Amino acid sequence: MTGTVRDTKSARTRRRVVDAAAHVLLRRGYAGTRLSDVAEVAQVQAPAIYYYFSSRDELIDEAVAVGLDRAQTLVQDALAEAPADLPAIDRLAIAVAAHLRTLLTHSDHAAAAVRTVPQLPEAMRERHRQAQRDYLAVWRGLVAEVRDDGDLDPALDPGTALMVVLGALNWTAEWWDPARGSLEGVIDAAQRLVRQGLAADAHP
């Protein structure tokens, strides 16, 4: 029993350290993230971090991996809860809402991952490329469904349109301030822009 309690406490502390790393990454970026700052947020002694992670980069790797996984899981969960006969454009709108909620309110992890991956050294970026590809595949599938339903403007290249949409969604982490506007307002604006911007009948 003692061992179980100790292991559970250790796991909780490890999660707290990873959460703290995401918090610092989001605000200071890869270059500005120091273990001393992570330790302060996690309320542990800095040397204690080495009990869980062999280096600063290993900890950052973990925080980014958690963020990428969380973003994909929450979007897929939201899509799974949608009615099976929902039009593809509505499924895309659900994904937009889930992505924004994950990025802006669920935790620091997703936003930290989105901001930090481009800053990472090449070897670290490579370790996260498959997770990025997997998440991108979810969105490509959604846009393909919109096209197959005949609701995508045929003048648009689906891949280019998708990257423009994701770029705009991800940029909200840079500018959104909850004190100046509601999350629901951001989601509504994004969904309207996606629906009207991609719509087959929106362009003469």
mmCIF file of C-alpha atoms in Angstrom:
data_model
loop_
_atom_site.group_PDB
_atom_site.id
_atom_site.type_symbol
_atom_site.label_atom_id
_atom_site.label_comp_id
_atom_site.label_asym_id
_atom_site.label_seq_id
_atom_site.Cartn_x
_atom_site.Cartn_y
_atom_site.Cartn_z
ATOM 1 C CA MET A 1 0.000 0.000 0.000
ATOM 2 C CA THR A 2 2.800 2.395 0.856
ATOM 3 C CA GLY A 3 4.401 1.777 -2.530
ATOM 4 C CA THR A 4 1.110 2.508 -4.307
ATOM 5 C CA VAL A 5 0.674 5.777 -2.442
ATOM 6 C CA ARG A 6 4.266 6.754 -3.183
ATOM 7 C CA ASP A 7 3.888 5.912 -6.885
ATOM 8 C CA THR A 8 0.643 7.857 -7.134
ATOM 9 C CA LYS A 9 2.200 10.887 -5.489
ATOM 10 C CA SER A 10 5.194 10.608 -7.817
ATOM 11 C CA ALA A 11 2.909 10.447 -10.855
ATOM 12 C CA ARG A 12 0.996 13.502 -9.669
ATOM 13 C CA THR A 13 4.216 15.435 -9.177
ATOM 14 C CA ARG A 14 5.434 14.428 -12.627
ATOM 15 C CA ARG A 15 2.189 15.655 -14.202
ATOM 16 C CA ARG A 16 2.492 18.899 -12.259
ATOM 17 C CA VAL A 17 6.016 19.404 -13.621
ATOM 18 C CA VAL A 18 4.846 18.762 -17.196
ATOM 19 C CA ASP A 19 1.916 21.152 -16.716
ATOM 20 C CA ALA A 20 4.297 23.773 -15.370
ATOM 21 C CA ALA A 21 6.608 23.296 -18.343
ATOM 22 C CA ALA A 22 3.700 23.926 -20.724
ATOM 23 C CA HIS A 23 2.783 27.046 -18.747
ATOM 24 C CA VAL A 24 6.313 28.446 -19.028
ATOM 25 C CA LEU A 25 6.719 27.398 -22.673
ATOM 26 C CA LEU A 26 3.549 29.209 -23.630
ATOM 27 C CA ARG A 27 4.765 32.445 -22.118
ATOM 28 C CA ARG A 28 8.520 32.343 -22.757
ATOM 29 C CA GLY A 29 9.058 30.046 -25.709
ATOM 30 C CA TYR A 30 11.627 27.327 -26.120
ATOM 31 C CA ALA A 31 14.714 29.519 -25.667
ATOM 32 C CA GLY A 32 13.297 31.300 -22.631
ATOM 33 C CA THR A 33 12.131 28.247 -20.701
ATOM 34 C CA ARG A 34 14.309 27.604 -17.652
ATOM 35 C CA LEU A 35 14.004 24.733 -15.254
ATOM 36 C CA SER A 36 14.098 27.146 -12.341
ATOM 37 C CA ASP A 37 10.944 28.821 -13.657
ATOM 38 C CA VAL A 38 9.269 25.460 -14.232
ATOM 39 C CA ALA A 39 10.161 24.397 -10.693
ATOM 40 C CA GLU A 40 8.681 27.600 -9.269
ATOM 41 C CA VAL A 41 5.380 27.087 -11.083
ATOM 42 C CA ALA A 42 5.284 23.387 -10.147
ATOM 43 C CA GLN A 43 6.219 24.206 -6.542
ATOM 44 C CA VAL A 44 9.144 21.797 -6.465
ATOM 45 C CA GLN A 45 12.874 22.234 -6.052
ATOM 46 C CA ALA A 46 14.634 22.576 -9.414
ATOM 47 C CA PRO A 47 16.940 19.560 -8.838
ATOM 48 C CA ALA A 48 13.859 17.411 -8.227
ATOM 49 C CA ILE A 49 12.916 17.764 -11.894
ATOM 50 C CA TYR A 50 15.861 15.519 -12.783
ATOM 51 C CA TYR A 51 14.176 12.696 -10.893
ATOM 52 C CA TYR A 52 11.558 12.670 -13.659
ATOM 53 C CA PHE A 53 13.431 14.029 -16.686
ATOM 54 C CA SER A 54 17.074 13.694 -17.658
ATOM 55 C CA SER A 55 17.241 17.125 -19.282
ATOM 56 C CA ARG A 56 15.379 20.324 -20.022
ATOM 57 C CA ASP A 57 14.773 19.198 -23.601
ATOM 58 C CA GLU A 58 13.279 15.889 -22.489
ATOM 59 C CA LEU A 59 10.793 17.783 -20.337
ATOM 60 C CA ILE A 60 9.930 20.163 -23.185
ATOM 61 C CA ASP A 61 9.508 17.172 -25.492
ATOM 62 C CA GLU A 62 6.987 15.683 -23.081
ATOM 63 C CA ALA A 63 5.032 18.917 -22.700
ATOM 64 C CA VAL A 64 4.775 19.372 -26.471
ATOM 65 C CA ALA A 65 3.767 15.726 -26.989
ATOM 66 C CA VAL A 66 0.988 16.061 -24.409
ATOM 67 C CA GLY A 67 -0.265 19.217 -26.133
ATOM 68 C CA LEU A 68 -0.383 17.670 -29.599
ATOM 69 C CA ASP A 69 -2.109 14.558 -28.294
ATOM 70 C CA ARG A 70 -4.645 16.580 -26.327
ATOM 71 C CA ALA A 71 -5.562 18.713 -29.317
ATOM 72 C CA GLN A 72 -6.224 15.691 -31.523
ATOM 73 C CA THR A 73 -8.091 13.740 -28.858
ATOM 74 C CA LEU A 74 -10.471 16.565 -27.968
ATOM 75 C CA VAL A 75 -11.288 17.306 -31.615
ATOM 76 C CA GLN A 76 -11.896 13.625 -32.367
ATOM 77 C CA ASP A 77 -14.048 13.272 -29.236
ATOM 78 C CA ALA A 78 -16.178 16.234 -30.316
ATOM 79 C CA LEU A 79 -16.624 14.741 -33.786
ATOM 80 C CA ALA A 80 -17.498 11.340 -32.331
ATOM 81 C CA GLU A 81 -20.347 12.904 -30.347
ATOM 82 C CA ALA A 82 -21.871 14.489 -33.468
ATOM 83 C CA PRO A 83 -24.840 12.808 -35.215
ATOM 84 C CA ALA A 84 -23.695 10.385 -37.910
ATOM 85 C CA ASP A 85 -25.805 12.088 -40.601
ATOM 86 C CA LEU A 86 -24.535 15.596 -39.887
ATOM 87 C CA PRO A 87 -23.463 17.441 -43.063
ATOM 88 C CA ALA A 88 -19.699 17.602 -43.540
ATOM 89 C CA ILE A 89 -19.587 21.391 -43.299
ATOM 90 C CA ASP A 90 -21.232 21.149 -39.864
ATOM 91 C CA ARG A 91 -18.673 18.541 -38.776
ATOM 92 C CA LEU A 92 -15.945 20.926 -39.882
ATOM 93 C CA ALA A 93 -17.554 23.676 -37.796
ATOM 94 C CA ILE A 94 -17.550 21.331 -34.779
ATOM 95 C CA ALA A 95 -13.833 20.701 -35.283
ATOM 96 C CA VAL A 96 -13.211 24.451 -35.464
ATOM 97 C CA ALA A 97 -14.975 24.956 -32.131
ATOM 98 C CA ALA A 98 -13.188 22.043 -30.455
ATOM 99 C CA HIS A 99 -9.793 23.187 -31.709
ATOM 100 C CA LEU A 100 -10.327 26.710 -30.417
ATOM 101 C CA ARG A 101 -11.601 25.534 -27.043
ATOM 102 C CA THR A 102 -8.606 23.231 -26.687
ATOM 103 C CA LEU A 103 -6.181 25.917 -27.765
ATOM 104 C CA LEU A 104 -7.593 28.744 -25.675
ATOM 105 C CA THR A 105 -9.138 27.299 -22.532
ATOM 106 C CA HIS A 106 -8.541 23.600 -21.817
ATOM 107 C CA SER A 107 -4.930 23.974 -20.726
ATOM 108 C CA ASP A 108 -1.619 25.520 -21.658
ATOM 109 C CA HIS A 109 -0.474 22.335 -23.374
ATOM 110 C CA ALA A 110 -2.094 22.689 -26.795
ATOM 111 C CA ALA A 111 -1.254 26.381 -27.150
ATOM 112 C CA ALA A 112 2.307 25.736 -25.990
ATOM 113 C CA ALA A 113 2.693 22.944 -28.541
ATOM 114 C CA VAL A 114 1.373 25.089 -31.398
ATOM 115 C CA ARG A 115 3.679 27.969 -30.510
ATOM 116 C CA THR A 116 6.740 25.967 -29.579
ATOM 117 C CA VAL A 117 7.140 23.324 -32.293
ATOM 118 C CA PRO A 118 8.511 25.816 -34.877
ATOM 119 C CA GLN A 119 11.079 26.994 -32.310
ATOM 120 C CA LEU A 120 12.445 23.543 -31.475
ATOM 121 C CA PRO A 121 15.772 22.229 -32.739
ATOM 122 C CA GLU A 122 15.395 20.069 -35.837
ATOM 123 C CA ALA A 123 15.925 16.765 -34.020
ATOM 124 C CA MET A 124 13.161 17.617 -31.547
ATOM 125 C CA ARG A 125 10.800 18.794 -34.276
ATOM 126 C CA GLU A 126 11.289 15.520 -36.093
ATOM 127 C CA ARG A 127 10.052 13.562 -33.078
ATOM 128 C CA HIS A 128 6.737 15.417 -33.214
ATOM 129 C CA ARG A 129 6.162 15.357 -36.963
ATOM 130 C CA GLN A 130 4.140 12.143 -36.940
ATOM 131 C CA ALA A 131 1.758 13.535 -34.325
ATOM 132 C CA GLN A 132 1.380 16.676 -36.437
ATOM 133 C CA ARG A 133 0.722 14.586 -39.550
ATOM 134 C CA ASP A 134 -1.885 12.525 -37.703
ATOM 135 C CA TYR A 135 -3.720 15.650 -36.557
ATOM 136 C CA LEU A 136 -3.512 17.200 -40.001
ATOM 137 C CA ALA A 137 -4.969 14.005 -41.460
ATOM 138 C CA VAL A 138 -8.102 14.503 -39.339
ATOM 139 C CA TRP A 139 -8.595 17.953 -40.849
ATOM 140 C CA ARG A 140 -7.798 16.817 -44.377
ATOM 141 C CA GLY A 141 -10.471 14.176 -44.017
ATOM 142 C CA LEU A 142 -13.008 16.783 -42.919
ATOM 143 C CA VAL A 143 -12.239 19.093 -45.848
ATOM 144 C CA ALA A 144 -12.406 16.128 -48.244
ATOM 145 C CA GLU A 145 -15.884 15.302 -46.899
ATOM 146 C CA VAL A 146 -16.973 18.906 -47.492
ATOM 147 C CA ARG A 147 -15.684 18.658 -51.062
ATOM 148 C CA ASP A 148 -17.409 15.306 -51.619
ATOM 149 C CA ASP A 149 -20.686 16.839 -50.401
ATOM 150 C CA GLY A 150 -20.305 19.521 -53.078
ATOM 151 C CA ASP A 151 -19.998 22.286 -50.488
ATOM 152 C CA LEU A 152 -16.392 23.300 -51.220
ATOM 153 C CA ASP A 153 -15.787 26.028 -53.762
ATOM 154 C CA PRO A 154 -14.190 24.158 -56.703
ATOM 155 C CA ALA A 155 -11.883 27.120 -57.315
ATOM 156 C CA LEU A 156 -10.182 26.471 -53.959
ATOM 157 C CA ASP A 157 -7.280 24.081 -53.527
ATOM 158 C CA PRO A 158 -8.328 21.970 -50.504
ATOM 159 C CA GLY A 159 -4.806 21.707 -49.067
ATOM 160 C CA THR A 160 -4.151 25.421 -49.310
ATOM 161 C CA ALA A 161 -7.564 26.288 -47.898
ATOM 162 C CA LEU A 162 -6.967 23.970 -44.947
ATOM 163 C CA MET A 163 -3.595 25.478 -44.079
ATOM 164 C CA VAL A 164 -5.082 28.990 -44.223
ATOM 165 C CA VAL A 165 -7.884 27.904 -41.879
ATOM 166 C CA LEU A 166 -5.550 26.201 -39.385
ATOM 167 C CA GLY A 167 -3.127 29.117 -39.489
ATOM 168 C CA ALA A 168 -5.923 31.533 -38.624
ATOM 169 C CA LEU A 169 -7.234 29.300 -35.837
ATOM 170 C CA ASN A 170 -3.791 28.829 -34.307
ATOM 171 C CA TRP A 171 -3.070 32.549 -34.415
ATOM 172 C CA THR A 172 -5.917 33.189 -31.973
ATOM 173 C CA ALA A 173 -3.588 31.964 -29.207
ATOM 174 C CA GLU A 174 -1.464 35.049 -29.896
ATOM 175 C CA TRP A 175 -4.134 37.708 -29.706
ATOM 176 C CA TRP A 176 -7.259 36.508 -27.884
ATOM 177 C CA ASP A 177 -7.868 38.229 -24.558
ATOM 178 C CA PRO A 178 -10.848 36.904 -22.569
ATOM 179 C CA ALA A 179 -11.215 40.292 -20.927
ATOM 180 C CA ARG A 180 -11.982 41.868 -24.325
ATOM 181 C CA GLY A 181 -14.199 39.264 -25.929
ATOM 182 C CA SER A 182 -15.840 35.929 -25.233
ATOM 183 C CA LEU A 183 -14.555 32.606 -26.471
ATOM 184 C CA GLU A 184 -17.980 31.893 -27.958
ATOM 185 C CA GLY A 185 -17.691 35.082 -29.987
ATOM 186 C CA VAL A 186 -14.347 33.946 -31.386
ATOM 187 C CA ILE A 187 -15.759 30.502 -32.195
ATOM 188 C CA ASP A 188 -18.816 31.976 -33.907
ATOM 189 C CA ALA A 189 -16.680 34.300 -36.035
ATOM 190 C CA ALA A 190 -14.338 31.474 -37.012
ATOM 191 C CA GLN A 191 -17.176 29.134 -37.934
ATOM 192 C CA ARG A 192 -18.874 31.807 -40.038
ATOM 193 C CA LEU A 193 -15.653 32.613 -41.877
ATOM 194 C CA VAL A 194 -14.965 28.935 -42.548
ATOM 195 C CA ARG A 195 -18.515 28.240 -43.751
ATOM 196 C CA GLN A 196 -18.718 31.298 -45.978
ATOM 197 C CA GLY A 197 -15.120 31.220 -47.128
ATOM 198 C CA LEU A 198 -15.190 27.597 -48.270
ATOM 199 C CA ALA A 199 -18.766 27.504 -49.540
ATOM 200 C CA ALA A 200 -19.277 26.458 -53.157
ATOM 201 C CA ASP A 201 -22.042 29.055 -53.634
ATOM 202 C CA ALA A 202 -20.132 31.920 -51.983
ATOM 203 C CA HIS A 203 -18.102 32.678 -55.125
ATOM 204 C CA PRO A 204 -19.542 33.642 -58.504
#
